[in-house]
CSV table of C-alpha atoms in Angstrom, one decimal:
chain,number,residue,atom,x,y,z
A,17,UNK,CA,0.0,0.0,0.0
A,18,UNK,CA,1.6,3.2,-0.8
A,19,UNK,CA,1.3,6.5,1.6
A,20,UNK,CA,-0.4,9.1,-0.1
A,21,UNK,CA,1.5,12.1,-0.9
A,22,UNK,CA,-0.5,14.4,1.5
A,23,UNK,CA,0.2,11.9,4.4
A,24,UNK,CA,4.0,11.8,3.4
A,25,UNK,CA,4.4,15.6,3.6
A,26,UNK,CA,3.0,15.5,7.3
A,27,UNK,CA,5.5,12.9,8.0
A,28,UNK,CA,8.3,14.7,6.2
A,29,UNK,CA,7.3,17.9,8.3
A,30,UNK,CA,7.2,15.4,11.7
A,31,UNK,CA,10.7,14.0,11.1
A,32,UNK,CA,11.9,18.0,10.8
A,33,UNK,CA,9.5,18.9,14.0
A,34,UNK,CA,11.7,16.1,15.8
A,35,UNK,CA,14.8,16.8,14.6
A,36,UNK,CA,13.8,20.9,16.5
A,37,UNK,CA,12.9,19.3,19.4
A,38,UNK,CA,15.6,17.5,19.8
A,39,UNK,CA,18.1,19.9,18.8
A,40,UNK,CA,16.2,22.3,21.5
A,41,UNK,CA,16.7,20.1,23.9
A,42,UNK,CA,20.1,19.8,23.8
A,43,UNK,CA,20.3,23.4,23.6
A,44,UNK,CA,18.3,23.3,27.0
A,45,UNK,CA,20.6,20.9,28.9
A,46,UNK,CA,23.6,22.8,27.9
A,47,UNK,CA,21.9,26.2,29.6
A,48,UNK,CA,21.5,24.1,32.5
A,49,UNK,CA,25.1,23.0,32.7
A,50,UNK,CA,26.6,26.1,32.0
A,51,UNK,CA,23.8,27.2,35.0
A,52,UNK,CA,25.9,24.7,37.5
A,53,UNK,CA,28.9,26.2,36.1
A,54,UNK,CA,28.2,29.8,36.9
A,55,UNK,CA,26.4,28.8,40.1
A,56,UNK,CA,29.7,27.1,41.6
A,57,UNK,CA,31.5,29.3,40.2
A,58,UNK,CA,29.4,32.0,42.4
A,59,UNK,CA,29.4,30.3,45.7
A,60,UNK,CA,33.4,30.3,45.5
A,61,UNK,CA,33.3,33.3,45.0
A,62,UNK,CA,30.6,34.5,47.6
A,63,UNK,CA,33.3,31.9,50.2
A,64,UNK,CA,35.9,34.4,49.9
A,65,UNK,CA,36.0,38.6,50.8
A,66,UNK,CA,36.4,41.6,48.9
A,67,UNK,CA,40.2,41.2,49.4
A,68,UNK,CA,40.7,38.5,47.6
A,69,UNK,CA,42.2,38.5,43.9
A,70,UNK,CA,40.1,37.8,41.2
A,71,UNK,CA,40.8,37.1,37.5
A,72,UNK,CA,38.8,36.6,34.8
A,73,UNK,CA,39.4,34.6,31.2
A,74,UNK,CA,39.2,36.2,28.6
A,75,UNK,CA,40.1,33.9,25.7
A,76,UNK,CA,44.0,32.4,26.5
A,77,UNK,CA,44.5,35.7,29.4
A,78,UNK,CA,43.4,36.4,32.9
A,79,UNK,CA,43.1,39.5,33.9
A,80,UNK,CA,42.7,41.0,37.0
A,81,UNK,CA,39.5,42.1,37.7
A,82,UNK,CA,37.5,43.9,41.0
A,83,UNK,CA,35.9,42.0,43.7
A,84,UNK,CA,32.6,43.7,43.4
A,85,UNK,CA,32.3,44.1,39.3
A,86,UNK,CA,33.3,40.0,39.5
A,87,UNK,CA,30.7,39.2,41.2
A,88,UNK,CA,28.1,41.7,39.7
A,89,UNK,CA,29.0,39.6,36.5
A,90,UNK,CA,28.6,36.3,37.7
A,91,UNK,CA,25.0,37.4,39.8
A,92,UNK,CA,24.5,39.0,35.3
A,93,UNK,CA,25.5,36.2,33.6
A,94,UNK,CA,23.3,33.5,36.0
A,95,UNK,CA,20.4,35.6,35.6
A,96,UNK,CA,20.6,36.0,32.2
A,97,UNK,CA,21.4,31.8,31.6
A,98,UNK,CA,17.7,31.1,33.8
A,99,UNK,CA,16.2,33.7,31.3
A,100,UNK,CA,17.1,31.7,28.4
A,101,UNK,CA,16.6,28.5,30.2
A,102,UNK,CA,12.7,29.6,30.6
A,103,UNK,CA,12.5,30.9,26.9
A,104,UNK,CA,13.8,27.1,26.0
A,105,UNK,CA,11.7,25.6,27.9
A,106,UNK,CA,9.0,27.1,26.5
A,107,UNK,CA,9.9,26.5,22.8
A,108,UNK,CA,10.9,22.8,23.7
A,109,UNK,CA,7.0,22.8,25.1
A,110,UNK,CA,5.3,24.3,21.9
A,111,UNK,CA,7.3,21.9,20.0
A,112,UNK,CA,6.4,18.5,21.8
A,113,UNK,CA,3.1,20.3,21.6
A,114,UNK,CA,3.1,20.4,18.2
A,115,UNK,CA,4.5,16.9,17.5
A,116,UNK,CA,1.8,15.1,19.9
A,117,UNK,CA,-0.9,17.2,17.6
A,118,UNK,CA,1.2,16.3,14.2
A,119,UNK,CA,1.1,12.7,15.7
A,120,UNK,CA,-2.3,12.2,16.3
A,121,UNK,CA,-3.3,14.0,12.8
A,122,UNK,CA,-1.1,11.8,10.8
A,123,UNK,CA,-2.2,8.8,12.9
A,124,UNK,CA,-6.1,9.2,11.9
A,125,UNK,CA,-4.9,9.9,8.3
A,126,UNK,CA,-3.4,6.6,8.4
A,127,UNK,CA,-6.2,5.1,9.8
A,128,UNK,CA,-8.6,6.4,7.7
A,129,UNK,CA,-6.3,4.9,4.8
A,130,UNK,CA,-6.7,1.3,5.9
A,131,UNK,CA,-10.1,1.4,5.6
């Protein structure tokens, strides 16, 4: 029995909605590591005083930097990581969304087919 050509352009646009999903999803799990990152990176910080040396990279260098502006950049730079977490999470949730309703649509067409 062959698939209809209708029927093979939803599956065609499923195989592409899957291939965002999952290509979100990593996107989302690598927020959340670099989240753990910044976060330790933080409460080291937050162990020490305002005394302390800090460097930053910045590419093969570190450079000196001030207590205060360091850790203004880290509190920055986790704040903006959970911002883009959320907007992820959201896209990754309008996706599966999508392929559960592409799923079910393509599922009845086939159905309807075999009868």
């Amino acid at each position: 029995m062959e698939i209809p050509e209708n029927i093979q352009e939803q599956l065609n646009q499923f195989q592409q909605l899957q291939q965002q999903a999952q290509a979100v999803g990593m996107q989302v799990q690598n927020v959340e590591i670099q989240i753990q990152e910044t976060e330790k990176a933080l409460e080291e910080l937050k162990k020490t005083d305002s005394s302390t040396e800090v460097f930053k990279q910045a590419g093969t260098l570190l450079i000196k930097v001030d207590y205060d502006d360091a850790l203004a950049d880290m509190e920055d730079k986790l704040e903006t990581l959970e911002l883009r977490k959320q907007t992820m999470s959201r896209q990754e949730e309008r996706v599966m969304k999508k392929l559960e309703e592409m799923q079910a649509t393509i599922q009845a067409a086939m159905q309807g087919m075999g009868q």
